[in-house]
PDB file of C-alpha atoms and ligand atoms in Angstrom:
ATOM      1  CA  MET A   1       9.021  29.575  -2.140  1.00 61.00           C
ATOM      2  CA  SER A   2       7.778  26.236  -3.507  1.00 73.00           C
ATOM      3  CA  ARG A   3       7.461  25.945  -7.282  1.00 93.00           C
ATOM      4  CA  SER A   4       4.438  24.316  -8.933  1.00 96.00           C
ATOM      5  CA  ILE A   5       4.883  21.491 -11.423  1.00 97.00           C
ATOM      6  CA  ASP A   6       2.493  20.034 -13.999  1.00 98.00           C
ATOM      7  CA  ILE A   7       2.136  16.251 -13.807  1.00 98.00           C
ATOM      8  CA  GLN A   8       0.264  13.593 -15.765  1.00 98.00           C
ATOM      9  CA  LEU A   9      -0.139  10.065 -14.471  1.00 98.00           C
ATOM     10  CA  ARG A  10      -2.603   7.220 -14.229  1.00 98.00           C
ATOM     11  CA  VAL A  11      -4.202   6.445 -10.889  1.00 98.00           C
ATOM     12  CA  ASN A  12      -6.288   3.304 -10.534  1.00 98.00           C
ATOM     13  CA  GLY A  13      -6.626   3.145 -14.316  1.00 98.00           C
ATOM     14  CA  GLU A  14      -7.716   6.753 -14.793  1.00 98.00           C
ATOM     15  CA  ALA A  15      -5.721   9.550 -16.385  1.00 98.00           C
ATOM     16  CA  VAL A  16      -4.926  12.365 -13.972  1.00 98.00           C
ATOM     17  CA  LYS A  17      -3.509  15.807 -14.732  1.00 98.00           C
ATOM     18  CA  ALA A  18      -2.608  18.196 -11.957  1.00 98.00           C
ATOM     19  CA  THR A  19      -0.418  21.095 -10.965  1.00 98.00           C
ATOM     20  CA  VAL A  20       1.318  20.337  -7.694  1.00 98.00           C
ATOM     21  CA  PRO A  21       3.699  22.132  -5.344  1.00 97.00           C
ATOM     22  CA  SER A  22       7.180  20.715  -5.903  1.00 97.00           C
ATOM     23  CA  ARG A  23       7.440  19.536  -2.284  1.00 96.00           C
ATOM     24  CA  LEU A  24       4.037  17.837  -2.040  1.00 98.00           C
ATOM     25  CA  ASN A  25       4.294  14.199  -0.952  1.00 98.00           C
ATOM     26  CA  LEU A  26       2.634  11.661  -3.218  1.00 98.00           C
ATOM     27  CA  VAL A  27       0.445  10.259  -0.450  1.00 98.00           C
ATOM     28  CA  ASP A  28      -0.754  13.752   0.448  1.00 98.00           C
ATOM     29  CA  PHE A  29      -1.572  14.358  -3.220  1.00 98.00           C
ATOM     30  CA  LEU A  30      -3.547  11.102  -3.412  1.00 98.00           C
ATOM     31  CA  ARG A  31      -5.426  11.813  -0.201  1.00 98.00           C
ATOM     32  CA  GLY A  32      -5.889  15.555  -0.478  1.00 98.00           C
ATOM     33  CA  ASP A  33      -6.227  16.210  -4.201  1.00 98.00           C
ATOM     34  CA  LEU A  34      -7.767  12.934  -5.386  1.00 98.00           C
ATOM     35  CA  SER A  35      -9.688  12.039  -2.187  1.00 98.00           C
ATOM     36  CA  LEU A  36      -8.126   8.566  -2.172  1.00 98.00           C
ATOM     37  CA  THR A  37      -7.974   8.376   1.599  1.00 98.00           C
ATOM     38  CA  GLY A  38      -7.449   4.608   1.803  1.00 98.00           C
ATOM     39  CA  SER A  39      -3.705   5.197   1.908  1.00 98.00           C
ATOM     40  CA  HIS A  40      -2.932   6.226   5.461  1.00 98.00           C
ATOM     41  CA  VAL A  41      -0.274   8.537   6.842  1.00 98.00           C
ATOM     42  CA  GLY A  42       1.472   7.536  10.038  1.00 97.00           C
ATOM     43  CA  CYS A  43       5.126   8.379  10.526  1.00 97.00           C
ATOM     44  CA  GLU A  44       5.645  10.440   7.347  1.00 96.00           C
ATOM     45  CA  HIS A  45       9.247   9.317   7.098  1.00 96.00           C
ATOM     46  CA  GLY A  46       9.208   5.858   5.569  1.00 97.00           C
ATOM     47  CA  VAL A  47       9.077   3.707   8.678  1.00 97.00           C
ATOM     48  CA  CYS A  48       5.520   2.525   9.356  1.00 98.00           C
ATOM     49  CA  GLY A  49       4.316   1.434   5.900  1.00 98.00           C
ATOM     50  CA  ALA A  50       0.801   2.836   6.336  1.00 98.00           C
ATOM     51  CA  CYS A  51       1.164   4.803   3.099  1.00 98.00           C
ATOM     52  CA  THR A  52       2.271   1.856   0.929  1.00 98.00           C
ATOM     53  CA  ILE A  53       0.992   2.037  -2.645  1.00 98.00           C
ATOM     54  CA  ILE A  54       1.957   0.455  -5.955  1.00 97.00           C
ATOM     55  CA  VAL A  55       3.870   2.552  -8.484  1.00 98.00           C
ATOM     56  CA  ASP A  56       4.676   0.938 -11.827  1.00 98.00           C
ATOM     57  CA  GLY A  57       4.290  -2.484 -10.238  1.00 95.00           C
ATOM     58  CA  ASN A  58       6.525  -1.824  -7.244  1.00 95.00           C
ATOM     59  CA  THR A  59       5.433  -1.248  -3.669  1.00 96.00           C
ATOM     60  CA  VAL A  60       6.435   2.256  -2.672  1.00 97.00           C
ATOM     61  CA  ARG A  61       6.146   4.449   0.418  1.00 98.00           C
ATOM     62  CA  GLY A  62       3.828   7.252  -0.621  1.00 98.00           C
ATOM     63  CA  CYS A  63       5.350   9.551   2.000  1.00 98.00           C
ATOM     64  CA  LEU A  64       8.860   9.167   0.576  1.00 98.00           C
ATOM     65  CA  MET A  65       7.967  10.048  -3.000  1.00 98.00           C
ATOM     66  CA  LEU A  66       6.990  13.476  -4.229  1.00 98.00           C
ATOM     67  CA  ALA A  67       3.885  13.922  -6.346  1.00 98.00           C
ATOM     68  CA  ALA A  68       6.152  15.575  -8.921  1.00 98.00           C
ATOM     69  CA  GLN A  69       8.202  12.360  -9.142  1.00 98.00           C
ATOM     70  CA  ALA A  70       5.048  10.426 -10.049  1.00 98.00           C
ATOM     71  CA  ASN A  71       4.808  12.200 -13.396  1.00 98.00           C
ATOM     72  CA  GLY A  72       4.335   9.528 -16.083  1.00 98.00           C
ATOM     73  CA  THR A  73       3.760   6.660 -13.658  1.00 98.00           C
ATOM     74  CA  GLU A  74       0.931   4.189 -13.175  1.00 98.00           C
ATOM     75  CA  ILE A  75      -0.267   4.152  -9.573  1.00 98.00           C
ATOM     76  CA  THR A  76      -2.563   1.720  -7.826  1.00 98.00           C
ATOM     77  CA  THR A  77      -3.913   2.506  -4.383  1.00 98.00           C
ATOM     78  CA  ILE A  78      -5.907   0.278  -2.077  1.00 98.00           C
ATOM     79  CA  GLU A  79      -9.070   1.641  -3.715  1.00 98.00           C
ATOM     80  CA  GLY A  80      -7.865   0.362  -7.092  1.00 98.00           C
ATOM     81  CA  LEU A  81      -6.827  -2.992  -5.665  1.00 98.00           C
ATOM     82  CA  ALA A  82     -10.227  -3.403  -4.037  1.00 98.00           C
ATOM     83  CA  ASP A  83     -12.281  -2.223  -7.030  1.00 98.00           C
ATOM     84  CA  SER A  84     -10.424  -4.525  -9.439  1.00 97.00           C
ATOM     85  CA  GLY A  85     -10.789  -7.519  -7.125  1.00 97.00           C
ATOM     86  CA  GLN A  86      -7.012  -7.923  -6.885  1.00 97.00           C
ATOM     87  CA  SER A  87      -7.109  -7.767  -3.112  1.00 97.00           C
ATOM     88  CA  ALA A  88     -10.401  -9.684  -2.671  1.00 98.00           C
ATOM     89  CA  ALA A  89      -8.900 -13.007  -1.577  1.00 98.00           C
ATOM     90  CA  LEU A  90      -6.530 -11.278   0.811  1.00 98.00           C
ATOM     91  CA  GLN A  91      -9.286  -9.101   2.262  1.00 98.00           C
ATOM     92  CA  ALA A  92     -11.426 -12.212   2.844  1.00 98.00           C
ATOM     93  CA  ALA A  93      -8.489 -13.993   4.486  1.00 98.00           C
ATOM     94  CA  PHE A  94      -7.817 -10.985   6.748  1.00 98.00           C
ATOM     95  CA  THR A  95     -11.470 -11.084   7.809  1.00 98.00           C
ATOM     96  CA  ASN A  96     -11.454 -14.853   8.373  1.00 98.00           C
ATOM     97  CA  ARG A  97      -8.284 -14.679  10.442  1.00 98.00           C
ATOM     98  CA  ASN A  98      -9.181 -11.506  12.352  1.00 97.00           C
ATOM     99  CA  ALA A  99      -6.026  -9.964  10.928  1.00 98.00           C
ATOM    100  CA  LEU A 100      -7.078  -6.409  11.671  1.00 96.00           C
ATOM    101  CA  GLN A 101      -8.409  -4.486  14.613  1.00 97.00           C
ATOM    102  CA  CYS A 102      -8.284  -0.702  14.180  1.00 98.00           C
ATOM    103  CA  GLY A 103      -7.487  -1.153  10.473  1.00 97.00           C
ATOM    104  CA  PHE A 104      -5.009   1.716  10.274  1.00 98.00           C
ATOM    105  CA  CYS A 105      -2.205  -0.480   8.956  1.00 98.00           C
ATOM    106  CA  THR A 106      -4.440  -2.626   6.759  1.00 98.00           C
ATOM    107  CA  PRO A 107      -4.319  -0.810   3.379  1.00 98.00           C
ATOM    108  CA  GLY A 108      -0.532  -0.693   3.443  1.00 98.00           C
ATOM    109  CA  MET A 109      -0.318  -4.235   4.766  1.00 98.00           C
ATOM    110  CA  LEU A 110      -2.546  -5.513   1.942  1.00 98.00           C
ATOM    111  CA  ALA A 111      -0.468  -3.691  -0.681  1.00 98.00           C
ATOM    112  CA  SER A 112       2.766  -5.123   0.721  1.00 98.00           C
ATOM    113  CA  ALA A 113       1.314  -8.620   1.022  1.00 98.00           C
ATOM    114  CA  LEU A 114       0.088  -8.517  -2.576  1.00 97.00           C
ATOM    115  CA  GLY A 115       3.566  -7.543  -3.676  1.00 96.00           C
ATOM    116  CA  TYR A 116       4.885 -10.652  -1.927  1.00 97.00           C
ATOM    117  CA  ILE A 117       2.204 -12.951  -3.344  1.00 96.00           C
ATOM    118  CA  ASP A 118       2.450 -11.560  -6.888  1.00 94.00           C
ATOM    119  CA  ALA A 119       6.225 -12.064  -6.832  1.00 94.00           C
ATOM    120  CA  GLY A 120       5.628 -15.778  -6.173  1.00 96.00           C
ATOM    121  CA  GLY A 121       6.445 -15.636  -2.469  1.00 97.00           C
ATOM    122  CA  ALA A 122       6.182 -18.897  -0.553  1.00 97.00           C
ATOM    123  CA  ALA A 123       3.856 -19.658   2.361  1.00 97.00           C
ATOM    124  CA  ASP A 124       6.903 -19.399   4.587  1.00 98.00           C
ATOM    125  CA  ARG A 125       6.172 -17.613   7.848  1.00 98.00           C
ATOM    126  CA  ASP A 126       9.705 -16.260   8.313  1.00 98.00           C
ATOM    127  CA  ALA A 127       9.876 -14.943   4.754  1.00 98.00           C
ATOM    128  CA  ILE A 128       6.455 -13.315   5.081  1.00 98.00           C
ATOM    129  CA  ARG A 129       7.420 -11.687   8.379  1.00 98.00           C
ATOM    130  CA  LYS A 130      10.575 -10.370   6.773  1.00 97.00           C
ATOM    131  CA  HIS A 131       8.626  -8.997   3.818  1.00 97.00           C
ATOM    132  CA  ILE A 132       6.066  -7.172   5.963  1.00 97.00           C
ATOM    133  CA  SER A 133       8.652  -6.010   8.487  1.00 97.00           C
ATOM    134  CA  GLY A 134       8.343  -2.501   7.052  1.00 96.00           C
ATOM    135  CA  ASN A 135       4.626  -2.410   7.822  1.00 98.00           C
ATOM    136  CA  TYR A 136       3.881  -1.736  11.464  1.00 98.00           C
ATOM    137  CA  CYS A 137       0.757  -3.035  13.152  1.00 98.00           C
ATOM    138  CA  ARG A 138       0.141  -1.900  16.710  1.00 96.00           C
ATOM    139  CA  CYS A 139      -2.894  -4.126  17.286  1.00 97.00           C
ATOM    140  CA  THR A 140      -2.650  -7.691  16.033  1.00 96.00           C
ATOM    141  CA  GLY A 141       0.788  -8.992  16.975  1.00 95.00           C
ATOM    142  CA  TYR A 142       1.232 -10.016  13.297  1.00 97.00           C
ATOM    143  CA  GLN A 143       0.404 -13.711  13.873  1.00 97.00           C
ATOM    144  CA  SER A 144      -3.027 -13.490  12.263  1.00 98.00           C
ATOM    145  CA  ILE A 145      -1.707 -11.340   9.410  1.00 98.00           C
ATOM    146  CA  VAL A 146       0.881 -13.984   8.553  1.00 98.00           C
ATOM    147  CA  ASP A 147      -1.833 -16.662   8.852  1.00 98.00           C
ATOM    148  CA  ALA A 148      -3.996 -14.772   6.341  1.00 98.00           C
ATOM    149  CA  ILE A 149      -1.185 -14.322   3.835  1.00 98.00           C
ATOM    150  CA  CYS A 150      -0.257 -18.020   4.130  1.00 98.00           C
ATOM    151  CA  ASP A 151      -3.907 -18.987   3.552  1.00 98.00           C
ATOM    152  CA  VAL A 152      -4.074 -17.023   0.304  1.00 98.00           C
ATOM    153  CA  ILE A 153      -0.819 -18.485  -0.988  1.00 98.00           C
ATOM    154  CA  GLU A 154      -1.760 -22.049  -0.071  1.00 96.00           C
ATOM    155  CA  GLU A 155      -5.246 -21.732  -1.580  1.00 94.00           C
ATOM    156  CA  SER A 156      -3.922 -20.257  -4.812  1.00 91.00           C
ATOM    157  CA  ARG A 157      -1.430 -23.078  -5.267  1.00 81.00           C
ATOM    158  CA  THR A 158      -3.630 -26.109  -4.556  1.00 74.00           C
TER     159      THR A 158
HETATM  160 FE1  FES B 201       4.822   6.554   5.042  1.00 73.03          FE
HETATM  161 FE2  FES B 201       4.849   5.862   7.615  1.00 73.03          FE
HETATM  162  S1  FES B 201       3.548   7.315   6.623  1.00 73.03           S
HETATM  163  S2  FES B 201       5.991   4.992   5.968  1.00 73.03           S
HETATM  164 FE1  FES B 202      -4.452  -1.540  14.143  1.00 73.03          FE
HETATM  165 FE2  FES B 202      -2.830  -2.900  12.502  1.00 73.03          FE
HETATM  166  S1  FES B 202      -4.915  -3.309  12.940  1.00 73.03           S
HETATM  167  S2  FES B 202      -2.461  -1.013  13.491  1.00 73.03           S
END
């Protein structure tokens, strides 16, 4: 039988208290309990990157972390990135470059790309491809995604 655990954390700047089953995945908690459905669930075992979120400043697979492990953390989901404007330039670049089709990968891709940009990553196509290699896109072929990320980096450094 699964135990329940009390957790307190901050999600997109707001304090959250909850009692969660010990085996509940963080992404399922965000989607199911907090209705933050921007984080997607694909493979559920850390491969596709659709569930990528930011935990204490690091990009994390939401399907590989338990909600109970998020106790005391600061989490930002794609909703928080969009509402704060942090992802605005990247979202615009994705639109300009047609870097999404179905959009299933896009929230995780944006979170991963922001991690690269915020860490001072260069507009280097090989390095960008390596960084987003844990985020699968079944539609675009990645070329336009890399174009969009390069655009944001080049514009921010001119
Ligand atoms: Fe988490 Fe695929 S759903 S990596
Ligand atoms: Fe469809 Fe990336 S846009 S999976």
